[in-house]
Short mmCIF file of C-alpha atoms in Angstrom, two decimals:
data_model
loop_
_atom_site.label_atom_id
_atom_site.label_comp_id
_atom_site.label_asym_id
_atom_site.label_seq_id
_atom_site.Cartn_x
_atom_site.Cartn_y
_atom_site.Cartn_z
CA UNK A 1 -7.94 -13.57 -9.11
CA UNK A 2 -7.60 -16.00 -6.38
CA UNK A 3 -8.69 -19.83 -6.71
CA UNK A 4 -9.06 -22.34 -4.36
CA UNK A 5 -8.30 -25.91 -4.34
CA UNK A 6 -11.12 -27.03 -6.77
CA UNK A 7 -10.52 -23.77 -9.08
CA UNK A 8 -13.34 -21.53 -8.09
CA UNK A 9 -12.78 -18.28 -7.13
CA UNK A 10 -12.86 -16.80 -4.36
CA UNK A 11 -14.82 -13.87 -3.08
CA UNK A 12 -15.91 -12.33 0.43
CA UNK A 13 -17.91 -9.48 1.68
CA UNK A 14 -17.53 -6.09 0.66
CA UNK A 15 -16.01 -3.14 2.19
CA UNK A 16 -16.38 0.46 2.41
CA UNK A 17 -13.51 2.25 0.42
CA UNK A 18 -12.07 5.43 1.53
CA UNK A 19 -11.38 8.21 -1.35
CA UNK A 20 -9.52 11.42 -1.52
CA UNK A 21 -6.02 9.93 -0.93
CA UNK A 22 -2.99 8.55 -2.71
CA UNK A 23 -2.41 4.90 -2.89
CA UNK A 24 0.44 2.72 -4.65
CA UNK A 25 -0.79 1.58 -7.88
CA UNK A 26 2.23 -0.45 -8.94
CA UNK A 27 6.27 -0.35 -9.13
CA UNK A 28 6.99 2.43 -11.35
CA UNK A 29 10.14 0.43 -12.82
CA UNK A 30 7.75 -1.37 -14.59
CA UNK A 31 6.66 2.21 -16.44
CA UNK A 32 9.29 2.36 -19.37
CA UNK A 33 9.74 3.25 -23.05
CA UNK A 34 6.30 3.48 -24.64
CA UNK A 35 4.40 0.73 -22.94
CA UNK A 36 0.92 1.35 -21.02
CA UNK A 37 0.19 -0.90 -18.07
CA UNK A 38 -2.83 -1.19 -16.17
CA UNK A 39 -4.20 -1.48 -12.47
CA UNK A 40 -6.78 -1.63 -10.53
CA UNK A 41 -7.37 0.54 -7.72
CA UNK A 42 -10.75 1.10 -5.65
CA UNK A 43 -12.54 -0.44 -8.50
CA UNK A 44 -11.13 1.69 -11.15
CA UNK A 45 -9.40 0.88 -14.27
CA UNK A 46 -6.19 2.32 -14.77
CA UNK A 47 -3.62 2.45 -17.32
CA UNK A 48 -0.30 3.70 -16.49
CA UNK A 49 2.99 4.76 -18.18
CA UNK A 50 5.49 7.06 -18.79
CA UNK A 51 6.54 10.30 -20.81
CA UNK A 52 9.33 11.04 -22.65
CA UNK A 53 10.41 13.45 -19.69
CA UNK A 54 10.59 10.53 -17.06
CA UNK A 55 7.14 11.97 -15.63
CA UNK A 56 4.40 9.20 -14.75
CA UNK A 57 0.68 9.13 -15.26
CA UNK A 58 -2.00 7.87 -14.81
CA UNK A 59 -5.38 7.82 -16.35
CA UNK A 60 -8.94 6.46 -16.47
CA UNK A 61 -8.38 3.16 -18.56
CA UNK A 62 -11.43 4.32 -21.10
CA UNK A 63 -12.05 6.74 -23.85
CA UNK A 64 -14.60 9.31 -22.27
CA UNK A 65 -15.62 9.31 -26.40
CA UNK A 66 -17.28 5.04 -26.66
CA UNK A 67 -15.74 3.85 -23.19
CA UNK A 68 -12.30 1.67 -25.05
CA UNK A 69 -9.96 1.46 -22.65
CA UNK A 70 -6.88 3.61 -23.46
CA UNK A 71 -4.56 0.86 -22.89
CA UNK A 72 -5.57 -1.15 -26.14
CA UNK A 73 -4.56 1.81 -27.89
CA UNK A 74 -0.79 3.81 -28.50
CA UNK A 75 1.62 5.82 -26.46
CA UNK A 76 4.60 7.67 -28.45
CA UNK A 77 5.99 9.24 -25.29
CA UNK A 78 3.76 12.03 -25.37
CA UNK A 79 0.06 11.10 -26.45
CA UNK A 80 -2.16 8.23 -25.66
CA UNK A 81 -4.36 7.28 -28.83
CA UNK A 82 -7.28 5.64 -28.59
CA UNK A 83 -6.87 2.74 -31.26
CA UNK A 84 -11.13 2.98 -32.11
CA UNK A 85 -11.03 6.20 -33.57
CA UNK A 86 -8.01 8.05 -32.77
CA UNK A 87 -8.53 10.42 -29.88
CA UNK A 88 -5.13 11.89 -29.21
CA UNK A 89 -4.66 12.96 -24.83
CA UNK A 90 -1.92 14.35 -23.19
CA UNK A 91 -2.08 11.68 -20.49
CA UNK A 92 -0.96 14.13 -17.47
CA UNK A 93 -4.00 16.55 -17.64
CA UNK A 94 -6.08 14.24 -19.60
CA UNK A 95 -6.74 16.85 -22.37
CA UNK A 96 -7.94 16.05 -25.16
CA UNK A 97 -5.17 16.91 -28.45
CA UNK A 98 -6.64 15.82 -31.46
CA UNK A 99 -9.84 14.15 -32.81
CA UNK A 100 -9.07 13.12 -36.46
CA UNK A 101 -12.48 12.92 -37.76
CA UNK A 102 -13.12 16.52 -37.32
CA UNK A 103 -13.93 18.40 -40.61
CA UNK A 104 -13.58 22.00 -41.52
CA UNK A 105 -16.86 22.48 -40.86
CA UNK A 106 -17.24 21.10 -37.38
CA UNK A 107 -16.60 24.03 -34.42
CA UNK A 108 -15.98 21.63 -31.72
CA UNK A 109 -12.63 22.44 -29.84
CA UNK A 110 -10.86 19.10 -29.09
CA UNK A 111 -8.68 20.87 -26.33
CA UNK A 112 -11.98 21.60 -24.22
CA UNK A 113 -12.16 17.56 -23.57
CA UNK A 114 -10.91 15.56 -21.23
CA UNK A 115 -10.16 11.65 -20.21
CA UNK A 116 -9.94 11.53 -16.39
CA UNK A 117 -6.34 11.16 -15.54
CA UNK A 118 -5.33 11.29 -11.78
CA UNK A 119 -2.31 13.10 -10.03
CA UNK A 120 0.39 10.42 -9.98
CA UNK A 121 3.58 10.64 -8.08
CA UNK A 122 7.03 8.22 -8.50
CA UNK A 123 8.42 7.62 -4.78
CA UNK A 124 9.97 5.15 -3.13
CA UNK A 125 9.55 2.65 -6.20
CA UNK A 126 6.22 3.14 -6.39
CA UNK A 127 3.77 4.82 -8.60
CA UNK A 128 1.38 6.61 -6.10
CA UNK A 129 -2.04 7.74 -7.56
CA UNK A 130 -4.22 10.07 -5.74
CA UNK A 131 -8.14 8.57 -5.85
CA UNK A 132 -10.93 11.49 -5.53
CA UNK A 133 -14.38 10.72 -4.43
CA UNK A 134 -17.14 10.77 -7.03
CA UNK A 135 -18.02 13.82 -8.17
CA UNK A 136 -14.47 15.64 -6.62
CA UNK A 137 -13.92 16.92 -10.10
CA UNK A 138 -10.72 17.10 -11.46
CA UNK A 139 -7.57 16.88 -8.97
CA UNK A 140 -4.09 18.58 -9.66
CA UNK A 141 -0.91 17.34 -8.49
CA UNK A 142 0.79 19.67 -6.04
CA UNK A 143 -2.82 21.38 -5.32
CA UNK A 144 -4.40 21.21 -1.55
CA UNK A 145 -3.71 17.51 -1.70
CA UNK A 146 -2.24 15.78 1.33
CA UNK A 147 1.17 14.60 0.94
CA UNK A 148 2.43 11.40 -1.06
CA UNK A 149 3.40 8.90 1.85
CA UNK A 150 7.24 8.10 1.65
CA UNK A 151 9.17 6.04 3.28
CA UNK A 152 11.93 7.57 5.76
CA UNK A 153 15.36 7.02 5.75
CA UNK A 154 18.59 7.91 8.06
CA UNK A 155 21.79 7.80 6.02
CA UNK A 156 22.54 8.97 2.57
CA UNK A 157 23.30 4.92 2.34
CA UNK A 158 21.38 2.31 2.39
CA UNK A 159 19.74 -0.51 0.79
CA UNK A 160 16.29 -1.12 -0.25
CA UNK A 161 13.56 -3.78 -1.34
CA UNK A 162 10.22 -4.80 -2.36
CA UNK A 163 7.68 -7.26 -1.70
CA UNK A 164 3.81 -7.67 -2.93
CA UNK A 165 1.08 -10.07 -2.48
CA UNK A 166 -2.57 -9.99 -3.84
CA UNK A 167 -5.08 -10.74 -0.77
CA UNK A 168 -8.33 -12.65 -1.48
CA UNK A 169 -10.58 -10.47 1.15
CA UNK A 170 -11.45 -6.89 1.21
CA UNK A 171 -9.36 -3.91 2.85
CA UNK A 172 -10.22 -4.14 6.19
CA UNK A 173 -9.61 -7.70 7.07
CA UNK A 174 -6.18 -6.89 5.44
CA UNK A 175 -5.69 -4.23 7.25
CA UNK A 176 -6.32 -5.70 10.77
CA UNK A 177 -4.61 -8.92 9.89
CA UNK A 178 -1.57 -6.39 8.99
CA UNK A 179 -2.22 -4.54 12.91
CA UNK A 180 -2.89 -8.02 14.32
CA UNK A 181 -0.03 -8.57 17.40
CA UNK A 182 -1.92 -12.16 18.32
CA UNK A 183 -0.78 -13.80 15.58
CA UNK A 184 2.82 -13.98 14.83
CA UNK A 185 3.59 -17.55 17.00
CA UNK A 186 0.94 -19.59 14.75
CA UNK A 187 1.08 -17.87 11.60
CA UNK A 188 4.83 -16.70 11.29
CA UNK A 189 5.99 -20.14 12.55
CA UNK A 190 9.78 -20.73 11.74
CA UNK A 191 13.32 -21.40 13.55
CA UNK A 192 14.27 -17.60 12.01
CA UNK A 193 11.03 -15.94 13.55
CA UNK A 194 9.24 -17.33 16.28
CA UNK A 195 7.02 -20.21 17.50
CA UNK A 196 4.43 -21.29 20.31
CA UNK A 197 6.87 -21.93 22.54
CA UNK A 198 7.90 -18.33 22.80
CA UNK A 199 5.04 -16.67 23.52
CA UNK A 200 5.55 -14.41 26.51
CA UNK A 201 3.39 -11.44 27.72
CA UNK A 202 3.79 -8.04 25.93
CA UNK A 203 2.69 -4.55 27.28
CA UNK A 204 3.02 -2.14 24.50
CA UNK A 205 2.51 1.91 24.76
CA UNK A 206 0.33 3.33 22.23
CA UNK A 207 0.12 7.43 21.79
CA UNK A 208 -2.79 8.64 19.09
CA UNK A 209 -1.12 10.29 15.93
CA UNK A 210 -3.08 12.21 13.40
CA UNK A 211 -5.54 9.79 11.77
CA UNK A 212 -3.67 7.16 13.26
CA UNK A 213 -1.80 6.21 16.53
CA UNK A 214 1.74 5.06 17.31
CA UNK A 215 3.48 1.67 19.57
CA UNK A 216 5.60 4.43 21.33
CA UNK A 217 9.62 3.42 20.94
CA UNK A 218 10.22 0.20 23.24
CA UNK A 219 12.82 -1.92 23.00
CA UNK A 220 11.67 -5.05 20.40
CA UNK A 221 10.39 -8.49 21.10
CA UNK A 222 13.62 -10.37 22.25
CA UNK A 223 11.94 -13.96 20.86
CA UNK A 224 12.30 -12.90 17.66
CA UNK A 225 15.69 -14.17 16.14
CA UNK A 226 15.76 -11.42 13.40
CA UNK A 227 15.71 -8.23 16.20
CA UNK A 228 18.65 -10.70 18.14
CA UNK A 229 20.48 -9.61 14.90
CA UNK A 230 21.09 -6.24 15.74
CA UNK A 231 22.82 -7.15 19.32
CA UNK A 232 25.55 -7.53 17.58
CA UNK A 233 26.18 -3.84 17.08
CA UNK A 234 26.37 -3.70 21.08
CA UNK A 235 23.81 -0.63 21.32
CA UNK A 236 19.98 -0.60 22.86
CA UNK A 237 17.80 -1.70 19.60
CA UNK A 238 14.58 0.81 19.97
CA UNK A 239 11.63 0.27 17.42
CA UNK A 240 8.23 2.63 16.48
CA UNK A 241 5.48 1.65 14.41
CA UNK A 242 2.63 3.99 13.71
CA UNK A 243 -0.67 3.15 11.80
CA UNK A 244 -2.12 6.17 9.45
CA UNK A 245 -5.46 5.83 7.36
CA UNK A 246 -6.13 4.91 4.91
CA UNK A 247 -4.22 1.85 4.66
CA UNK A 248 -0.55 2.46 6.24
CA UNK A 249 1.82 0.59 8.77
CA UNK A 250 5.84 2.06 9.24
CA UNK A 251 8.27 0.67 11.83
CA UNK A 252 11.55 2.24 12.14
CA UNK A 253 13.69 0.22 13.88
CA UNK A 254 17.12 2.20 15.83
CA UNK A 255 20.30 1.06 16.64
CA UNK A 256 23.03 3.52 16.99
CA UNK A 257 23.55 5.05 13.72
CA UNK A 258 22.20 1.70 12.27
CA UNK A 259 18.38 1.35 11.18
CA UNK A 260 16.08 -0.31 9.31
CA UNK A 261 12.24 1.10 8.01
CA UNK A 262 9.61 -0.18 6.22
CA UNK A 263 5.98 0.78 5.08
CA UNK A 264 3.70 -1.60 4.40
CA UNK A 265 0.38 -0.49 2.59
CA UNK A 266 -3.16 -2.66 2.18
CA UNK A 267 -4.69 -1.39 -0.83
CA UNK A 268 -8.18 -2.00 -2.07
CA UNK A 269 -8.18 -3.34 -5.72
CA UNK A 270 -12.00 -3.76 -5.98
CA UNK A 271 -14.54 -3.50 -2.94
CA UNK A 272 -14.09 -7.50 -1.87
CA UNK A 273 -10.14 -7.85 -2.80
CA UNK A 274 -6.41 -5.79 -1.63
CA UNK A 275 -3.16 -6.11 -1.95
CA UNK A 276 -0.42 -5.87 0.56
CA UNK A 277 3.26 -3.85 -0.68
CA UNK A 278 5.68 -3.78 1.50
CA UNK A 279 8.93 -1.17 0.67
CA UNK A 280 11.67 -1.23 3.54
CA UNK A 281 15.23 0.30 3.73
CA UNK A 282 17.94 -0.34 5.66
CA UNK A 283 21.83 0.66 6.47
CA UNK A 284 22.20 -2.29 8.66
CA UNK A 285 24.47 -5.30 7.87
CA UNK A 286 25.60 -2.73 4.70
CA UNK A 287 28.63 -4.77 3.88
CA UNK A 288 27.26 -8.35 3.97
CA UNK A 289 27.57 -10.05 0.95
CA UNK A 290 24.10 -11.08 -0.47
CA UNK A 291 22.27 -8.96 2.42
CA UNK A 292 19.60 -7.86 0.37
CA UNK A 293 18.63 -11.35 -1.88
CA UNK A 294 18.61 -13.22 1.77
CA UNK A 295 16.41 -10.19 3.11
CA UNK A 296 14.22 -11.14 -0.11
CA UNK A 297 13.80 -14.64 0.64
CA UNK A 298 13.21 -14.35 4.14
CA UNK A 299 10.78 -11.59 3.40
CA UNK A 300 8.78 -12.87 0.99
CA UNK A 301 8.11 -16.24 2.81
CA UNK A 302 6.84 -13.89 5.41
CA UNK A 303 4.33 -12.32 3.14
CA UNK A 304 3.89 -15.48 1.53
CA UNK A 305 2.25 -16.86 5.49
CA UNK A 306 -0.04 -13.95 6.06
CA UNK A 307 -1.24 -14.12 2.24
CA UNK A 308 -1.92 -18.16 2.77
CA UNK A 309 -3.62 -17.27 5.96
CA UNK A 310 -5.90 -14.55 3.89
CA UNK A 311 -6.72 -17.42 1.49
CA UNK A 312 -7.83 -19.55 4.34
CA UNK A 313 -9.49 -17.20 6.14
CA UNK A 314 -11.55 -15.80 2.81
CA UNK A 315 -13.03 -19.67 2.21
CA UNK A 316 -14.61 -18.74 5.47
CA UNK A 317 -15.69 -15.25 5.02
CA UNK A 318 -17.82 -15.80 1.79
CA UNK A 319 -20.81 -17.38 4.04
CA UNK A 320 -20.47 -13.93 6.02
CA UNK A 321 -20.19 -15.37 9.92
CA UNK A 322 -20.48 -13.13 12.44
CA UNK A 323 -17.19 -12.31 13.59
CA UNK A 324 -15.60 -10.38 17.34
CA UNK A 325 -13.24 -8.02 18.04
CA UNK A 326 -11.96 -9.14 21.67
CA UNK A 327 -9.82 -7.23 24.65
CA UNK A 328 -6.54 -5.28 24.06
CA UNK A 329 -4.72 -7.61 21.10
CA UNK A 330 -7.88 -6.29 19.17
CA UNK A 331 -7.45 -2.79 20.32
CA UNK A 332 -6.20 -1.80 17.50
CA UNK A 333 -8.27 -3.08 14.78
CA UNK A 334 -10.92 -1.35 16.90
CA UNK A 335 -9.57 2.18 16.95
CA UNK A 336 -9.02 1.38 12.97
CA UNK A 337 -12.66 1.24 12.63
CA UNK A 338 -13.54 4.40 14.66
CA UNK A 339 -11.10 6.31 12.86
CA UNK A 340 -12.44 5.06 9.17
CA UNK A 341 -15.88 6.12 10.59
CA UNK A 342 -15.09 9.45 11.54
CA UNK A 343 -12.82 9.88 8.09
CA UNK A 344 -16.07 8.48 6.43
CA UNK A 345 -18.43 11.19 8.16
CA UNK A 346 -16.24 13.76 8.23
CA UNK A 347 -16.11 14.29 12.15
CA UNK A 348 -12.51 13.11 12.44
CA UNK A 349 -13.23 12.35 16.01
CA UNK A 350 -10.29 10.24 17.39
CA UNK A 351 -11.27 7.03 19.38
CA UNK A 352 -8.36 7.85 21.54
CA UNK A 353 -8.22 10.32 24.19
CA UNK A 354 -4.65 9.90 25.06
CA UNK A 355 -2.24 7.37 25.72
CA UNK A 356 -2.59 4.46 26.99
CA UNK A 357 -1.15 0.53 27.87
CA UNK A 358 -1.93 -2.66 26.32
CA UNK A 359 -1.33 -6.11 27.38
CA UNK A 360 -1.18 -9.37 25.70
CA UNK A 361 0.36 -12.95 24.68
CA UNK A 362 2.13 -13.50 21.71
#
């Protein structure tokens, strides 16, 4: 929960959620030994944890017997037992082992019960659960689903990270702040990034993508002291970044042989508040001593500006203003509506009819 100044907490408006596709529920390092852990995704308890075979799950966090959640209860590696009377589950499938109070004479069959419990895939360092819409019925891993987002790589070597932040407003306004090219020289202020003084036109190709659309490969902004870097390599730095519903930003950035990628996801926790995880991997600077805890620090200050920003912003969103979308640096939060619209209605019309140029300052 996120408090302001005073100690209240905050809250904004509301947002539609989209269902029927897999989003990161937490680092699955944190899944070990017998413990259960819990999220929150799209409004829906979870508990999470691990079997003795390495496999992850995840389930409804409540007994479908009285409604306890699961996670006050025990895990031995194999079964999830509800601590108010017992209920044993196998927590992949959900199905139902053992109920202890059953008598000889009872002809109930314990197996023909199930918890919910939700396909749930390790990659990447994350544990990625698939969300159905109401009334989807059951969902099995592996079956018609679409495929568990992953992050891509370009060398057998490399070196990775993570970063996460909990947002106080709901999915979208994440979502476009995470799309948003306007706002880097105010927000991202810093000698190692960028500042007023450096804005400079852009004109940026975008291409549509399957429920999404893609910054064609361009060479990257050269006032930004981090992309400078990679001069040093003495080959033309090229980067892509594509946008893909429900919630999902890549750049890949190319230099040579040398690369860096990263996905960054905005995932709904309840209807009002998200949460931003960013994953990248890189081969670049491979040998550097203390690479990766400087990429850290760097990074997480980073997050740590957009996710102050989202604070600010929310104080200003619970009174509901009426807000704009303006000209081509809002292009893109634009086409991210459209395209949730026709995901929500099921036409899966694309707002884009081909490719086209943008211009702004930032």
């Amino acid at each position: 929960m996120t408090i302001d100044a005073a100690g209240a907490a905050i809250t904004g408006p509301t947002a539609t959620l989209i269902y029927d596709d897999w989003y990161p529920a937490m680092r699955s390092d944190l899944l070990r030994g017998n413990r259960l852990r819990t999220a929150m995704l799209l409004d829906l308890p979870l508990v999470l944890g691990r079997r003795k075979d390495g496999k992850i799950f995840a389930m409804r966090d409540s007994c479908p017997h009285r409604g306890i959640p699961l996670s006050v209860g025990w895990f031995d590696g194999e079964h999830v037992t509800c601590r108010y009377h017992g209920w044993e589950f196998e927590p992949c499938s959900g199905q139902c082992a053992a109920i202890p109070s059953l008598s000889s004479f009872d002809k109930l069959d314990a197996t023909r019960i199930f918890a919910s419990a939700f396909p749930c895939v390790e990659k990447d360092g994350y544990a990625w659960v698939y969300i159905p819409g109401a009334g989807a019925g059951r969902k099995i891993e592996g079956a018609d689903l679409l495929p568990v987002p992953e992050l891509p790589k370009f060398s057998e070597r490399y070196r990775s990270a993570h970063l996460t932040a909990d947002l106080p407003c709901n999915v979208d306004h994440g979502i476009i702040g995470l799309m948003d090219p306007a706002h880097g020289p105010f927000v991202h202020q810093a000698w190692w990034w960028r500042s007023r003084g450096s804005i400079r036109e852009k004109t940026k190709r975008f291409e549509p993508i399957p429920e999404g659309f893609r910054m064609a490969a361009h060479a990257p902004s050269g006032n930004s002291a981090p992309y400078k870097l990679l001069g040093v390599y003495g080959e033309p730095v090229e980067t892509t970044i594509d946008f893909v519903l429900p919630n999902r930003r890549s750049e890949t950035i190319r230099c040579g042989k040398k690369w860096f990628a990263s996905l960054t996801t905005v995932t709904p926790v309840t209807a009002s508040t998200c949460r931003i995880d960013v994953v990248a991997a890189w081969n670049v600077f491979y040998n550097v001593p203390f690479v990766t805890p400087i990429a850290k620090f760097f990074g997480a200050k980073f997050v740590r500006q957009d996710q102050v920003t989202m604070i600010q912003q929310a104080e200003g969103l619970k009174h509901n203003p009426s807000l704009m979308l303006i000209d081509d640096a809002d292009k893109p939060a634009k086409w991210y509506f459209a395209l949730k619209q026709a995901r929500l209605d099921g036409s899966r019309k694309h707002p884009m009819d081909g490719p086209v140029e943008l211009h702004w300052r930032s």
